[in-house]
Amino acid sequence: MPTYTITELSREFDITARAIRFYEDQGLLSPRREGAGGRQRIYSARDRTRLKLTLRGKRLGLALSEIKSLVDMYESPKDTRAQMDRFLTVLAQHRQTLEQQRIDIEMALAEISTHEEACAAMLAELEQ
């Protein structure tokens, strides 16, 4: 079974070793420790997959707690129905949040446009 160092994973996924250690602190990864005082981390294929899924979840904008819940379910194949139901629930909640953010952004942009137009009109009046 292949193993990976923190350097190999950070290069492969283009993230810092610090980020990988953070995901380890959050319980998303659990490398084996080797060397003097257990200072060298050895990541398994399982850890690599969990990191890949974690980064995918981050790209979707999910919170680490949501990602951890989903990744933990990934490891229990007998519960695939529960995993898919949970994933759909998380995605629906995230979609709702993003839709609300889009509405808020559109409102803010409209307000900015209104202020820009008012400022431009005032400047035009001053130049006359």
PDB file of C-alpha atoms in Angstrom, residues 28-103:
ATOM      1  CA  LEU A  28      -9.592  14.843   9.034  1.00  0.00           C
ATOM      2  CA  LEU A  29      -6.230  13.076   8.655  1.00  0.00           C
ATOM      3  CA  SER A  30      -4.427  10.667  10.956  1.00  0.00           C
ATOM      4  CA  PRO A  31      -0.922   9.873   9.729  1.00  0.00           C
ATOM      5  CA  ARG A  32       1.363   7.320  11.270  1.00  0.00           C
ATOM      6  CA  ARG A  33       4.328   8.767  13.181  1.00  0.00           C
ATOM      7  CA  GLU A  34       7.855   7.517  12.606  1.00  0.00           C
ATOM      8  CA  GLY A  35      11.402   8.573  13.277  1.00  0.00           C
ATOM      9  CA  ALA A  36      12.975  10.123  16.325  1.00  0.00           C
ATOM     10  CA  GLY A  37      10.217  11.173  18.687  1.00  0.00           C
ATOM     11  CA  GLY A  38       7.571  10.429  16.059  1.00  0.00           C
ATOM     12  CA  ARG A  39       8.317  13.642  14.215  1.00  0.00           C
ATOM     13  CA  GLN A  40       7.916  12.270  10.691  1.00  0.00           C
ATOM     14  CA  ARG A  41       4.357  11.922   9.434  1.00  0.00           C
ATOM     15  CA  ILE A  42       3.557   9.038   7.075  1.00  0.00           C
ATOM     16  CA  TYR A  43       0.230   9.390   5.280  1.00  0.00           C
ATOM     17  CA  SER A  44      -1.661   6.391   3.932  1.00  0.00           C
ATOM     18  CA  ALA A  45      -3.726   6.096   0.761  1.00  0.00           C
ATOM     19  CA  ARG A  46      -6.749   6.597   3.056  1.00  0.00           C
ATOM     20  CA  ASP A  47      -5.307   9.905   4.294  1.00  0.00           C
ATOM     21  CA  ARG A  48      -4.638  10.977   0.703  1.00  0.00           C
ATOM     22  CA  THR A  49      -8.256  10.243  -0.245  1.00  0.00           C
ATOM     23  CA  ARG A  50      -9.552  12.073   2.819  1.00  0.00           C
ATOM     24  CA  LEU A  51      -7.374  15.079   1.923  1.00  0.00           C
ATOM     25  CA  LYS A  52      -8.649  15.015  -1.656  1.00  0.00           C
ATOM     26  CA  LEU A  53     -12.276  14.925  -0.429  1.00  0.00           C
ATOM     27  CA  THR A  54     -11.557  17.678   2.099  1.00  0.00           C
ATOM     28  CA  LEU A  55     -10.164  19.958  -0.587  1.00  0.00           C
ATOM     29  CA  ARG A  56     -13.120  19.190  -2.844  1.00  0.00           C
ATOM     30  CA  GLY A  57     -15.470  20.151  -0.002  1.00  0.00           C
ATOM     31  CA  LYS A  58     -13.550  23.380   0.557  1.00  0.00           C
ATOM     32  CA  ARG A  59     -13.910  24.245  -3.142  1.00  0.00           C
ATOM     33  CA  LEU A  60     -17.665  23.743  -2.739  1.00  0.00           C
ATOM     34  CA  GLY A  61     -17.536  26.194   0.160  1.00  0.00           C
ATOM     35  CA  LEU A  62     -18.466  23.707   2.861  1.00  0.00           C
ATOM     36  CA  ALA A  63     -17.436  24.224   6.470  1.00  0.00           C
ATOM     37  CA  LEU A  64     -14.792  21.883   7.866  1.00  0.00           C
ATOM     38  CA  SER A  65     -17.329  20.390  10.270  1.00  0.00           C
ATOM     39  CA  GLU A  66     -19.582  19.521   7.322  1.00  0.00           C
ATOM     40  CA  ILE A  67     -16.643  18.115   5.385  1.00  0.00           C
ATOM     41  CA  LYS A  68     -15.545  15.997   8.339  1.00  0.00           C
ATOM     42  CA  SER A  69     -19.039  14.603   8.748  1.00  0.00           C
ATOM     43  CA  LEU A  70     -19.231  13.696   5.062  1.00  0.00           C
ATOM     44  CA  VAL A  71     -15.708  12.281   4.871  1.00  0.00           C
ATOM     45  CA  ASP A  72     -16.318  10.178   7.971  1.00  0.00           C
ATOM     46  CA  MET A  73     -19.459   8.765   6.333  1.00  0.00           C
ATOM     47  CA  TYR A  74     -17.444   8.032   3.184  1.00  0.00           C
ATOM     48  CA  GLU A  75     -15.580   5.381   5.129  1.00  0.00           C
ATOM     49  CA  SER A  76     -18.695   3.403   5.999  1.00  0.00           C
ATOM     50  CA  PRO A  77     -19.877   1.841   2.718  1.00  0.00           C
ATOM     51  CA  LYS A  78     -22.771   0.096   4.421  1.00  0.00           C
ATOM     52  CA  ASP A  79     -24.361   3.511   4.964  1.00  0.00           C
ATOM     53  CA  THR A  80     -24.188   4.868   1.419  1.00  0.00           C
ATOM     54  CA  ARG A  81     -27.881   5.816   1.473  1.00  0.00           C
ATOM     55  CA  ALA A  82     -27.401   7.793   4.683  1.00  0.00           C
ATOM     56  CA  GLN A  83     -24.260   9.358   3.238  1.00  0.00           C
ATOM     57  CA  MET A  84     -26.032  10.483   0.073  1.00  0.00           C
ATOM     58  CA  ASP A  85     -29.034  11.796   2.031  1.00  0.00           C
ATOM     59  CA  ARG A  86     -26.707  13.761   4.319  1.00  0.00           C
ATOM     60  CA  PHE A  87     -24.697  15.076   1.370  1.00  0.00           C
ATOM     61  CA  LEU A  88     -27.883  16.246  -0.371  1.00  0.00           C
ATOM     62  CA  THR A  89     -28.995  17.978   2.826  1.00  0.00           C
ATOM     63  CA  VAL A  90     -25.632  19.741   3.194  1.00  0.00           C
ATOM     64  CA  LEU A  91     -25.662  20.784  -0.463  1.00  0.00           C
ATOM     65  CA  ALA A  92     -29.232  22.094  -0.191  1.00  0.00           C
ATOM     66  CA  GLN A  93     -28.334  24.154   2.873  1.00  0.00           C
ATOM     67  CA  HIS A  94     -25.223  25.474   1.154  1.00  0.00           C
ATOM     68  CA  ARG A  95     -27.206  26.307  -1.997  1.00  0.00           C
ATOM     69  CA  GLN A  96     -29.718  28.234   0.116  1.00  0.00           C
ATOM     70  CA  THR A  97     -26.917  30.202   1.776  1.00  0.00           C
ATOM     71  CA  LEU A  98     -25.312  31.018  -1.578  1.00  0.00           C
ATOM     72  CA  GLU A  99     -28.634  32.051  -3.101  1.00  0.00           C
ATOM     73  CA  GLN A 100     -29.225  34.443  -0.186  1.00  0.00           C
ATOM     74  CA  GLN A 101     -25.687  35.800  -0.587  1.00  0.00           C
ATOM     75  CA  ARG A 102     -26.356  36.346  -4.298  1.00  0.00           C
ATOM     76  CA  ILE A 103     -29.513  38.327  -3.462  1.00  0.00           C
TER      77      ILE A 103
END
